[in-house]
Short mmCIF file of C-alpha atoms in Angstrom, two decimals:
data_model
loop_
_atom_site.label_atom_id
_atom_site.label_comp_id
_atom_site.label_asym_id
_atom_site.label_seq_id
_atom_site.Cartn_x
_atom_site.Cartn_y
_atom_site.Cartn_z
CA GLY A 1 108.04 88.06 133.74
CA PRO A 2 112.39 86.97 133.60
CA LEU A 3 114.56 89.85 133.54
CA SER A 4 116.38 88.94 130.58
CA GLU A 5 112.64 89.43 128.45
CA ARG A 6 112.22 92.92 129.57
CA PRO A 7 113.54 96.23 128.42
CA LEU A 8 114.81 98.86 129.64
CA MET A 9 112.64 100.80 130.23
CA GLU A 10 111.55 98.97 132.76
CA VAL A 11 115.10 97.54 134.76
CA ARG A 12 114.72 98.84 138.31
CA LEU A 13 118.01 100.79 138.92
CA GLY A 14 119.62 98.14 140.93
CA GLU A 15 118.71 95.00 138.34
CA LEU A 16 120.90 97.16 135.63
CA HIS A 17 123.72 95.05 136.47
CA THR A 18 122.32 91.98 136.40
CA TRP A 19 120.37 93.25 133.29
CA ILE A 20 123.19 93.98 131.23
CA SER A 21 124.81 90.64 132.00
CA THR A 22 122.17 88.80 129.97
CA CYS A 23 122.72 90.77 127.09
CA ASP A 24 123.61 88.74 124.31
CA PHE A 25 126.83 91.32 122.95
CA SER A 26 127.86 88.70 119.70
CA PRO A 27 127.53 90.11 116.76
CA GLN A 28 124.08 88.63 115.65
CA GLY A 29 122.37 89.56 118.94
CA LEU A 30 123.61 93.13 118.39
CA LEU A 31 122.67 92.26 114.64
CA ARG A 32 119.02 91.30 116.14
CA THR A 33 119.38 93.84 118.78
CA VAL A 34 119.20 96.22 116.04
CA GLN A 35 116.76 94.60 113.39
CA LYS A 36 114.26 95.14 117.16
CA ALA A 37 115.15 99.22 117.59
CA TRP A 38 114.10 99.52 114.35
CA ASN A 39 111.85 97.31 113.80
CA SER A 40 109.78 99.14 116.63
CA TYR A 41 110.78 102.41 115.62
CA TYR A 42 109.03 101.57 112.22
CA ALA A 43 105.91 100.72 113.27
CA LYS A 44 105.39 103.33 115.80
CA TYR A 45 106.29 106.26 113.78
CA ILE A 46 106.64 105.00 109.99
CA ASN A 47 103.75 102.78 109.79
CA VAL A 48 100.50 104.24 110.28
CA ARG A 49 97.38 104.67 109.02
CA ARG A 50 97.22 108.82 109.69
CA GLY A 51 100.95 109.18 110.82
CA GLY A 52 102.27 112.68 110.78
CA PRO A 53 105.75 113.83 109.46
CA ALA A 54 107.38 112.89 112.72
CA GLY A 55 109.15 109.77 112.24
CA ILE A 56 110.70 111.40 109.39
CA SER A 57 111.25 114.08 110.69
CA MET A 58 113.42 111.99 113.77
CA LEU A 59 114.79 110.32 111.88
CA LEU A 60 116.31 113.17 109.38
CA THR A 61 117.42 115.90 112.65
CA GLY A 62 118.92 112.49 114.47
CA TYR A 63 120.93 111.36 111.52
CA CYS A 64 121.54 115.99 111.51
CA VAL A 65 123.01 115.69 114.85
CA LEU A 66 124.94 113.20 114.33
CA SER A 67 127.53 114.37 111.22
CA TYR A 68 127.46 117.50 112.87
CA SER A 69 128.74 116.19 115.83
CA TRP A 70 131.10 113.87 113.25
CA ASN A 71 132.28 116.64 110.78
CA TYR A 72 133.09 119.40 113.69
CA GLN A 73 136.59 118.52 116.55
CA HIS A 74 135.16 120.98 118.70
CA LEU A 75 132.95 118.28 119.81
CA SER A 76 134.74 115.49 119.90
CA LYS A 77 135.84 114.57 124.00
CA ASN A 78 139.04 115.09 123.67
CA ALA A 79 138.62 118.65 122.15
CA PHE A 80 136.96 119.25 124.95
CA LEU A 81 138.03 117.81 128.16
CA GLY A 82 141.60 119.50 126.73
CA SER A 83 140.31 122.85 126.42
CA LEU A 84 139.56 122.42 131.18
#
């Protein structure tokens, strides 16, 4: 299909710049992208017939890692570069 409709994992490295330039970076475009990603995640890991705890545990692990990185300054880029 057209380059603008391909998912990121199907874009070749040489086509990456062109693919990024076709993306919609407006607030509505970013909102649509986040909604599409959430719907895809929900359909694959949460809303399944015989699913296990993988979807919820991935979500909780991501939250824990993100909150840890926000709360501890030694993980920030500026603190890391200052220590070199």
